[in-house]
XYZ file of C-alpha atoms in Angstrom:
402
model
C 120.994 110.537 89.410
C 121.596 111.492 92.625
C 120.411 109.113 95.670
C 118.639 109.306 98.835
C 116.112 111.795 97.415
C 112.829 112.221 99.454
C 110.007 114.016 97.378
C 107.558 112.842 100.069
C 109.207 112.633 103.313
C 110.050 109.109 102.740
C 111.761 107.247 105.134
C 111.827 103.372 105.859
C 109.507 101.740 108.284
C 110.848 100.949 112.029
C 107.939 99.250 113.444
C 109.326 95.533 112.102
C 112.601 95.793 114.491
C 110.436 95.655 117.222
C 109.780 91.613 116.503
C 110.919 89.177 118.452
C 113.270 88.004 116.017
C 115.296 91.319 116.958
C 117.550 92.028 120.131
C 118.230 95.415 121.940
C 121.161 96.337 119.970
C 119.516 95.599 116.719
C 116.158 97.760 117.580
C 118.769 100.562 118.971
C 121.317 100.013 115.644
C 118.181 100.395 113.221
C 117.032 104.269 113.783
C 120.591 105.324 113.777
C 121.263 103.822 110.187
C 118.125 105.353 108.982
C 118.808 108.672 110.454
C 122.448 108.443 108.729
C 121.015 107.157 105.354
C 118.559 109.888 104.922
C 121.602 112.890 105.210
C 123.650 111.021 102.689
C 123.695 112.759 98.844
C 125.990 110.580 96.420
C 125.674 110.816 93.011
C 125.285 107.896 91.278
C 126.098 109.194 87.533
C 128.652 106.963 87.779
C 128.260 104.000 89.040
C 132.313 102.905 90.031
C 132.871 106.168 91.009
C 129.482 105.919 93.193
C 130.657 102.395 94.825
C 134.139 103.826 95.753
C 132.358 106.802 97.391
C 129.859 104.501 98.975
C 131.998 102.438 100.638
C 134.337 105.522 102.123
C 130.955 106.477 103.477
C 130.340 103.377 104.916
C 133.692 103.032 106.059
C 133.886 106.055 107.305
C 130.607 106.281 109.659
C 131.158 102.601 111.153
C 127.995 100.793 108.942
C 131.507 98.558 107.193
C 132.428 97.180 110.776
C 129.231 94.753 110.998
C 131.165 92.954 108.187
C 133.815 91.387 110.649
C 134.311 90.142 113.875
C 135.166 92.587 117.041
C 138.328 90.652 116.773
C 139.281 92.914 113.662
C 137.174 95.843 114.127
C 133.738 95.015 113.470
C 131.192 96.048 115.736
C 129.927 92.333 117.087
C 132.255 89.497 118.512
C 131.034 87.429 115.161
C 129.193 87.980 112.096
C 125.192 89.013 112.681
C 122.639 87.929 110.218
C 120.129 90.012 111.903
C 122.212 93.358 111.646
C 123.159 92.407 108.335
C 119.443 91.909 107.497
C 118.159 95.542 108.860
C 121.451 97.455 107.044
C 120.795 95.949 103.707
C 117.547 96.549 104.278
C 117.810 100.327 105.258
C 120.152 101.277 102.377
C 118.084 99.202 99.853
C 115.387 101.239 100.500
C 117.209 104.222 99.697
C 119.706 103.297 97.088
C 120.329 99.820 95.525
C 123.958 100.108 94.712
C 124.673 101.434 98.668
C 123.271 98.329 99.659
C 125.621 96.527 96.702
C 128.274 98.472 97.840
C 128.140 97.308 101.726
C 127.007 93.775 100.829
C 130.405 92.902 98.446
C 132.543 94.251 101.266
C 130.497 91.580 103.407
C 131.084 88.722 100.818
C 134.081 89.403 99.311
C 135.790 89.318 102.931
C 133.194 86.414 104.381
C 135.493 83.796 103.814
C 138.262 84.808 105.184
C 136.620 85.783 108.334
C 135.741 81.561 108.316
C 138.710 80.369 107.257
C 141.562 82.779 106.838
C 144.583 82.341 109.018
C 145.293 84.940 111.630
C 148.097 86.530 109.156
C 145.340 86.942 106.314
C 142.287 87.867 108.596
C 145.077 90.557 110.353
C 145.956 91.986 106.672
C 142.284 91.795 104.823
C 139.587 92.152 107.429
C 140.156 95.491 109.417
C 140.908 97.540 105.997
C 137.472 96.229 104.943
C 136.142 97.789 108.238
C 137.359 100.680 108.046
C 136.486 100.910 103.695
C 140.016 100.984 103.222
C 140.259 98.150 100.913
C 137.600 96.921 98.467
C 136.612 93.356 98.444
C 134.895 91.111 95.710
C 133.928 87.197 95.269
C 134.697 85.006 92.527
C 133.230 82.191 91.988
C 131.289 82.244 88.864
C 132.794 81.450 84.896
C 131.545 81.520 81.840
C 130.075 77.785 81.669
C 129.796 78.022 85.450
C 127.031 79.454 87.143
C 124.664 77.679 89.265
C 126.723 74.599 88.791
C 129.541 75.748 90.546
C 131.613 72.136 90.090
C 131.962 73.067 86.247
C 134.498 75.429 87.079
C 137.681 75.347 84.288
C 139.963 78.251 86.223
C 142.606 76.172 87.281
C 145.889 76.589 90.222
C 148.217 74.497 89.970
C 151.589 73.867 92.503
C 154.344 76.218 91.216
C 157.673 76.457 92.570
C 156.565 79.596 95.316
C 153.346 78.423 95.642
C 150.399 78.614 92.840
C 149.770 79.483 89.226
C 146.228 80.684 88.480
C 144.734 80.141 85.056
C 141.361 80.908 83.887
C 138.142 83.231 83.159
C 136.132 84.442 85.407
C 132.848 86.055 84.974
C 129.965 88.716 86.375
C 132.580 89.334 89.207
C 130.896 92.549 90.919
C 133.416 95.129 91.688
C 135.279 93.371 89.386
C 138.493 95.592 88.160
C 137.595 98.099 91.249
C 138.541 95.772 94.020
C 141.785 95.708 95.902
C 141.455 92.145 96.455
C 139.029 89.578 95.267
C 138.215 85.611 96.682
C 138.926 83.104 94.011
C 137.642 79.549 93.697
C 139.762 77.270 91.387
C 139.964 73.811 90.772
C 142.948 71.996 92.577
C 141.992 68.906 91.883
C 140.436 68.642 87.945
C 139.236 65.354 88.571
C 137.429 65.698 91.690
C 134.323 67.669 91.068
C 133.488 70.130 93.970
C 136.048 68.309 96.145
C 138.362 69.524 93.973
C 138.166 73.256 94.465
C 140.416 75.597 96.920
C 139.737 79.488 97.209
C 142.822 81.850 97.282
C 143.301 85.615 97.770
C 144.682 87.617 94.667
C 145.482 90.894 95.155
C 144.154 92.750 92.465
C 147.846 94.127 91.228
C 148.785 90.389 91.198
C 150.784 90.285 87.763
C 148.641 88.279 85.301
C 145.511 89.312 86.380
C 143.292 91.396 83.846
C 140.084 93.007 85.277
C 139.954 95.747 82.153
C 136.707 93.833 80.365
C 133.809 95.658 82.304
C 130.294 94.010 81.867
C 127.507 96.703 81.226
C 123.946 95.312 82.984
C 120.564 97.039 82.615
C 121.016 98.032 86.511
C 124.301 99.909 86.502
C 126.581 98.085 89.263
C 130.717 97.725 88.425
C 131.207 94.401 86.876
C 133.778 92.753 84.932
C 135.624 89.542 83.815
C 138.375 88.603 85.329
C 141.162 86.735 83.032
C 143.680 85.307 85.194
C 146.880 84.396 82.707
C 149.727 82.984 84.454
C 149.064 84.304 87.506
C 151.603 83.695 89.926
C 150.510 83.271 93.472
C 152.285 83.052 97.308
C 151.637 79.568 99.274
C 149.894 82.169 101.678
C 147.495 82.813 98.988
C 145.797 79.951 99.604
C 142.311 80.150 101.656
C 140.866 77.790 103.745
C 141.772 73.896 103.303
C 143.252 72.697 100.313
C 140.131 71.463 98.050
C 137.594 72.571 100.874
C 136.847 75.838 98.924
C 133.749 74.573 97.327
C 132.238 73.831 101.384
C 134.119 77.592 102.197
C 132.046 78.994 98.640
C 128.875 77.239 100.448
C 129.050 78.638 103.740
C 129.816 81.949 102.692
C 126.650 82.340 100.966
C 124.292 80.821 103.344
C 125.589 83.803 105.597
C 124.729 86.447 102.996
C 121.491 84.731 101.663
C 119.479 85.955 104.109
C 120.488 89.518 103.721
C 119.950 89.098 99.916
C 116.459 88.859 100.904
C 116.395 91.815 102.897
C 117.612 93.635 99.796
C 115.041 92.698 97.934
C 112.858 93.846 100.538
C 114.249 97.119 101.518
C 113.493 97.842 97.350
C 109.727 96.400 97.659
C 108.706 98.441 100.907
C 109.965 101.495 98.513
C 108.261 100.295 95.547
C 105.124 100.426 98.319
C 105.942 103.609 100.081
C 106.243 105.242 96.339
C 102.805 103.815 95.364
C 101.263 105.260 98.407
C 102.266 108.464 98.291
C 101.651 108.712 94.876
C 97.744 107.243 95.707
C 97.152 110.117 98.114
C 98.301 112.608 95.550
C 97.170 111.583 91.823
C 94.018 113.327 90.600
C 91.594 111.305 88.767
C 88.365 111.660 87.868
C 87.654 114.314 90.843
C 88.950 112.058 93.426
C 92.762 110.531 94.062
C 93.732 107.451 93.163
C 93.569 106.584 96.573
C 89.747 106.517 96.728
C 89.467 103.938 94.348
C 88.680 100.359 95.388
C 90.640 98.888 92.685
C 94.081 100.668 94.567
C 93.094 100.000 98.037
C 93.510 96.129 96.490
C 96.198 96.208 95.367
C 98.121 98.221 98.047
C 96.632 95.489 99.913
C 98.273 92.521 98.273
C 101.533 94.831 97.836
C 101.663 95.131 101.703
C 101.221 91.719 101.903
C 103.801 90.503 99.984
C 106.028 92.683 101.657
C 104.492 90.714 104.951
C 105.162 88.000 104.108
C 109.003 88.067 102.873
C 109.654 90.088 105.482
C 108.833 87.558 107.950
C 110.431 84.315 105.953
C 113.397 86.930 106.083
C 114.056 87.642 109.310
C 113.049 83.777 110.352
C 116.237 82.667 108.498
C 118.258 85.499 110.057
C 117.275 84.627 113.652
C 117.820 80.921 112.761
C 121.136 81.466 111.950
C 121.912 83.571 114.549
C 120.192 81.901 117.684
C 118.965 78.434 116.883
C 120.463 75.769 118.555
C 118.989 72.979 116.411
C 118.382 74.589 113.050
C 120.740 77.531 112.772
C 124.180 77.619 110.352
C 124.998 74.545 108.689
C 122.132 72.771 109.196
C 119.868 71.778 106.228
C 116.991 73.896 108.258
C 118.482 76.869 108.362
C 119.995 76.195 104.589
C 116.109 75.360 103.582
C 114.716 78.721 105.463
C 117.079 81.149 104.066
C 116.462 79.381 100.395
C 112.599 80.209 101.216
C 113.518 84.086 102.135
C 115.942 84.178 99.514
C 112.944 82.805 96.685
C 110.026 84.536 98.704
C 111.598 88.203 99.254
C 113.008 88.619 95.386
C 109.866 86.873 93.753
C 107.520 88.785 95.750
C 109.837 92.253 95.257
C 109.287 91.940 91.343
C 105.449 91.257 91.953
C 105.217 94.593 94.345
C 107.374 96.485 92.146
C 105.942 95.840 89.074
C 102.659 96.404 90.250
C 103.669 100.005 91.610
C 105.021 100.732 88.168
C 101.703 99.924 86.612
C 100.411 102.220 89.363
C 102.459 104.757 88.190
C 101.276 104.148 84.333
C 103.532 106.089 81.517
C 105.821 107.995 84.482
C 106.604 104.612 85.666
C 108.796 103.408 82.870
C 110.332 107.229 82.343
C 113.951 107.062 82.912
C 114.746 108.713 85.783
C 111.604 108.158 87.907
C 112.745 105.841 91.399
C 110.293 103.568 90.259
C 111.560 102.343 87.230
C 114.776 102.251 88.612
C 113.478 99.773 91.364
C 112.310 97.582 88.142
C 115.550 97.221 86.673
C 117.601 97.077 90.205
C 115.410 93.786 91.332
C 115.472 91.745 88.325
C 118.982 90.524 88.678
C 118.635 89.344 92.894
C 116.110 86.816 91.337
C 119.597 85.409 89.424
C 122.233 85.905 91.904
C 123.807 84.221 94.727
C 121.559 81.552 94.177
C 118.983 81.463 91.219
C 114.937 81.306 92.309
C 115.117 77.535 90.367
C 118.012 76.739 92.624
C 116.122 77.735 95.795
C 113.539 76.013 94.658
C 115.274 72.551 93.853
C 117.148 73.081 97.932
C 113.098 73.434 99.717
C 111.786 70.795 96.909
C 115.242 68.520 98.140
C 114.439 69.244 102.017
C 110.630 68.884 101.577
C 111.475 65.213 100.347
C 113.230 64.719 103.554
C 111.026 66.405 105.829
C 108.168 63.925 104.486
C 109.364 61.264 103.714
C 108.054 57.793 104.886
């Protein structure tokens, strides 16, 4: 498969950008990326091969440098929901696993750019700018998913620093990163407050990456077995047992932008369903002419509405909000609504372009069943749909209460 393939002249919308939620730079970023996406040709056969290449790309061309602060290289003076909203986006749109690809450099490195010291931020961040090094999170385990305080990986003090013991699971670009973000329990008695995040570098001795995971959306994953694991006291990231609020704030950065995946694959889902209207015969007339399509195009574009908006909403929050941006259990609650609203309402849009589509939809091959298996798994990760909805049921509570 090879990506960025436009049968019908297909290129992302631009007219959102120009909503107030957006600045100068942002509306001035947005044509450039889309200009750049449409040129690229990567083929995708292989889907490590295809994030490696991805990320050069991205590297390469600048797109990796709205993952960190100016400070090391990045393109802003601090990390910009709103430009990370309109690249995942873009590159959703066009290829799933480009958007994976720049979104683990963005996670993976996320916590250090919040709570590295200047020695780790100085030998981590600008190689992820630049696409020189490959980044990846770990956080989840076998019996520890969406209740992250279940954790068993354990570090314990060791004479040089820390020894790292433990499984962990569904680690994307796991045994292809140079360095991945660990959360371990410090403290086995403590719950959440027990956890502290370290760096391992991926050649740490006693790490094992080999066991890949094989998903019905090809994107490198794999378990990581740490055995051993001998680690520096500079390893450790952030506070000592503050890695569970460190896991926390690194995903409320990237939530929003998980949205705006999910989007940038619906508004293709749509922009595949119209084209395919205007130009499927039926019955003497195109698809198109039929009632029954102009309704559902209809709800499909309003779907896409209405995610969009809840999207960028949490993006600007974050950003500009004095009163209910990061940290605050507003902003938390809005980009738990984008994060539910954009992925739920993806599936709906996608699945009813397939059916659009009929038996060329589920052909293997076709972008349209390929957008059916790429969005089931953002309705699972970084945050489950029942876990967003438990967060705006929790916050509804308070916002009502008596």
């Amino acid at each position: 498969m090879v990506a960025f393939e436009h049968p019908h002249g297909m290129h992302p919308p631009q007219a959102q950008w120009e909503l107030p939620f957006f600045d100068s730079h942002h509306r001035e970023m947005a044509p450039r990326l889309a200009s750049w996406a449409a040129l690229q040709r990567v083929d995708e056969t292989d889907d490590r091969t295809a994030c490696k290449d991805w990320v050069a790309r991205l590297g390469q061309d600048g797109w990796l440098r709205y993952c960190v602060s100016a400070e090391h290289g990045g393109a802003l003076p601090a990390l910009d929901s709103r430009s990370l909203v309109i690249l995942r986006e873009t590159l959703a749109f066009h290829s799933p696993l480009a958007d994976f690809a720049f979104a683990m450099q963005g996670l993976g490195s996320g916590a250090i750019t919040l709570a590295g010291t200047p020695e780790q931020r100085a030998k981590y961040l600008g190689a992820v700018a630049t696409g020189r090094k490959i980044a990846a999170f770990a956080l989840s385990e076998p019996e520890a998913g969406s209740d992250v305080a279940a954790m068993a990986t354990r570090a314990t003090p060791a004479a040089k620093g820390w020894t790292l013991e433990g499984t962990k699971t569904w680690i994307s670009n796991g045994d292809l990163a140079d360095f991945y973000v660990v959360f371990a329990k410090t403290d086995a008695n403590a719950g959440a407050r027990g956890i502290s995040a370290f760096i391992v570098d991926a050649r740490e001795p006693g790490l094992d990456s080999r066991e890949h995971i094989h998903v019905m959306a090809p994107h490198p994953l794999a378990t990581l077995r740490f055995t051993a694991c001998g680690l520096g006291s500079d390893a450790l990231l952030g506070p000592l047992h503050g890695g569970f609020k460190l896991a926390m704030q690194t995903l409320d950065i990237f939530r929003a932008s998980v949205a705006a995946a999910a989007l940038g694959m619906a508004r293709r889902a749509l922009a595949e369903a119209v084209a395919h209207a205007k130009h499927r015969k039926m019955f003497g007339q195109t698809l198109a002419d039929f009632q029954l399509t102009q309704a559902k195009l209809g709800e499909m574009s309003a779907l896409v509405d209405a995610a969009a908006l809840l999207t960028y909403r949490a993006a600007w929050q974050r950003d500009c909000s004095p009163t209910s941006g990061a940290g605050t259990p507003a902003y938390t609650a809005a980009a738990a609504s984008a994060k539910l609203s954009a992925t739920e309402n993806a599936q709906r849009v996608i699945d009813m372009a397939l059916q659009m589509f009929g038996g060329r939809g589920v052909q293997v091959g076709q972008k349209i069943e390929s957008l059916y298996r790429d969005i089931r798994s953002l309705r699972i990760y970084e945050g489950a749909s029942e876990v967003q909805l438990l967060i705006l049921g929790k916050q509804a509570l308070r916002s009502h209460g008596s």
